[in-house]
PDB file of C-alpha atoms in Angstrom:
ATOM      1  CA  UNK A   1      74.526  73.503 128.113  1.00  0.00           C
ATOM      2  CA  UNK A   2      73.527  74.747 124.656  1.00  0.00           C
ATOM      3  CA  UNK A   3      76.751  74.122 121.927  1.00  0.00           C
ATOM      4  CA  UNK A   4      77.030  77.199 119.717  1.00  0.00           C
ATOM      5  CA  UNK A   5      77.795  76.811 116.218  1.00  0.00           C
ATOM      6  CA  UNK A   6      79.857  79.926 114.369  1.00  0.00           C
ATOM      7  CA  UNK A   7      79.456  80.122 110.899  1.00  0.00           C
ATOM      8  CA  UNK A   8      82.791  79.906 109.385  1.00  0.00           C
ATOM      9  CA  UNK A   9      84.107  84.174 107.734  1.00  0.00           C
ATOM     10  CA  UNK A  10      84.193  84.392 104.618  1.00  0.00           C
ATOM     11  CA  UNK A  11      86.976  87.095 103.915  1.00  0.00           C
ATOM     12  CA  UNK A  12      85.980  88.378 100.206  1.00  0.00           C
ATOM     13  CA  UNK A  13      89.295  90.090  99.830  1.00  0.00           C
ATOM     14  CA  UNK A  14      90.674  86.245 100.260  1.00  0.00           C
ATOM     15  CA  UNK A  15      87.822  84.708  97.579  1.00  0.00           C
ATOM     16  CA  UNK A  16      89.549  82.856  94.627  1.00  0.00           C
ATOM     17  CA  UNK A  17      87.292  83.460  91.677  1.00  0.00           C
ATOM     18  CA  UNK A  18      85.381  80.207  90.674  1.00  0.00           C
ATOM     19  CA  UNK A  19      85.317  80.667  86.894  1.00  0.00           C
ATOM     20  CA  UNK A  20      84.931  77.884  84.568  1.00  0.00           C
ATOM     21  CA  UNK A  21      86.638  80.093  81.645  1.00  0.00           C
ATOM     22  CA  UNK A  22      89.358  80.708  83.805  1.00  0.00           C
ATOM     23  CA  UNK A  23      91.600  78.037  85.680  1.00  0.00           C
ATOM     24  CA  UNK A  24      91.900  78.938  89.643  1.00  0.00           C
ATOM     25  CA  UNK A  25      95.929  77.919  88.504  1.00  0.00           C
ATOM     26  CA  UNK A  26      96.109  80.884  86.333  1.00  0.00           C
ATOM     27  CA  UNK A  27      94.420  83.303  87.986  1.00  0.00           C
ATOM     28  CA  UNK A  28      97.014  82.138  91.352  1.00  0.00           C
ATOM     29  CA  UNK A  29      99.920  82.476  89.100  1.00  0.00           C
ATOM     30  CA  UNK A  30      98.708  85.941  87.419  1.00  0.00           C
ATOM     31  CA  UNK A  31      98.096  87.142  90.539  1.00  0.00           C
ATOM     32  CA  UNK A  32     101.628  85.854  92.153  1.00  0.00           C
ATOM     33  CA  UNK A  33     103.582  87.787  89.237  1.00  0.00           C
ATOM     34  CA  UNK A  34     101.727  90.743  90.059  1.00  0.00           C
ATOM     35  CA  UNK A  35     102.348  91.004  94.077  1.00  0.00           C
ATOM     36  CA  UNK A  36     106.092  90.532  92.683  1.00  0.00           C
ATOM     37  CA  UNK A  37     105.599  93.242  90.310  1.00  0.00           C
ATOM     38  CA  UNK A  38     104.284  95.245  93.288  1.00  0.00           C
ATOM     39  CA  UNK A  39     107.099  94.467  95.421  1.00  0.00           C
ATOM     40  CA  UNK A  40     109.307  95.444  93.072  1.00  0.00           C
ATOM     41  CA  UNK A  41     108.268  99.067  92.939  1.00  0.00           C
ATOM     42  CA  UNK A  42     105.379  99.441  90.732  1.00  0.00           C
ATOM     43  CA  UNK A  43     102.330 101.648  91.156  1.00  0.00           C
ATOM     44  CA  UNK A  44      99.215  99.889  91.939  1.00  0.00           C
ATOM     45  CA  UNK A  45      95.867 100.240  89.401  1.00  0.00           C
ATOM     46  CA  UNK A  46      93.837 100.594  91.920  1.00  0.00           C
ATOM     47  CA  UNK A  47      93.849 103.132  95.133  1.00  0.00           C
ATOM     48  CA  UNK A  48      93.696 101.169  98.618  1.00  0.00           C
ATOM     49  CA  UNK A  49      95.100 101.131 101.696  1.00  0.00           C
ATOM     50  CA  UNK A  50      96.254  97.698 102.157  1.00  0.00           C
ATOM     51  CA  UNK A  51     100.458  97.372 102.481  1.00  0.00           C
ATOM     52  CA  UNK A  52     100.577  93.636 101.594  1.00  0.00           C
ATOM     53  CA  UNK A  53     101.376  92.860  98.014  1.00  0.00           C
ATOM     54  CA  UNK A  54      99.457  89.847  97.728  1.00  0.00           C
ATOM     55  CA  UNK A  55      96.423  91.744  98.670  1.00  0.00           C
ATOM     56  CA  UNK A  56      95.980  94.038  96.435  1.00  0.00           C
ATOM     57  CA  UNK A  57      97.349  91.995  93.578  1.00  0.00           C
ATOM     58  CA  UNK A  58      94.519  89.458  93.761  1.00  0.00           C
ATOM     59  CA  UNK A  59      92.040  92.096  93.951  1.00  0.00           C
ATOM     60  CA  UNK A  60      93.438  94.149  90.987  1.00  0.00           C
ATOM     61  CA  UNK A  61      93.357  90.404  88.902  1.00  0.00           C
ATOM     62  CA  UNK A  62      89.950  89.508  90.457  1.00  0.00           C
ATOM     63  CA  UNK A  63      88.827  92.885  88.729  1.00  0.00           C
ATOM     64  CA  UNK A  64      90.412  92.698  85.167  1.00  0.00           C
ATOM     65  CA  UNK A  65      93.421  95.135  85.630  1.00  0.00           C
ATOM     66  CA  UNK A  66      95.726  93.016  84.866  1.00  0.00           C
ATOM     67  CA  UNK A  67      97.240  91.570  81.372  1.00  0.00           C
ATOM     68  CA  UNK A  68      98.646  88.656  80.886  1.00  0.00           C
ATOM     69  CA  UNK A  69      99.479  86.144  77.435  1.00  0.00           C
ATOM     70  CA  UNK A  70      99.109  82.575  77.122  1.00  0.00           C
ATOM     71  CA  UNK A  71     102.204  81.155  75.316  1.00  0.00           C
ATOM     72  CA  UNK A  72     101.614  80.134  72.061  1.00  0.00           C
ATOM     73  CA  UNK A  73      98.741  83.129  71.550  1.00  0.00           C
ATOM     74  CA  UNK A  74      99.651  86.142  70.116  1.00  0.00           C
ATOM     75  CA  UNK A  75      97.365  88.745  72.607  1.00  0.00           C
ATOM     76  CA  UNK A  76      97.050  90.318  75.320  1.00  0.00           C
ATOM     77  CA  UNK A  77      93.989  89.180  77.703  1.00  0.00           C
ATOM     78  CA  UNK A  78      92.856  91.178  80.305  1.00  0.00           C
ATOM     79  CA  UNK A  79      91.776  88.485  83.492  1.00  0.00           C
ATOM     80  CA  UNK A  80      88.167  87.545  83.240  1.00  0.00           C
ATOM     81  CA  UNK A  81      86.173  88.439  86.262  1.00  0.00           C
ATOM     82  CA  UNK A  82      83.970  86.847  87.759  1.00  0.00           C
TER      83      UNK A  82
END
């Protein structure tokens, strides 16, 4: 009997951007803080059908809609798009 190998399923909602200018750690921290804001009652920047705040926060961060600052710098930066 032949063995059937299945390709792994990739869900684009859960892909962390691999951008050399932006660190993965920064993406995770920014998305986690945005998820907390959404859980606290803030409205989403995107129209979405998802009820999961983490999924919404990751998508907003991935699209560059969430502003953040790096301590020691004075200007707000949007999360870079990948």
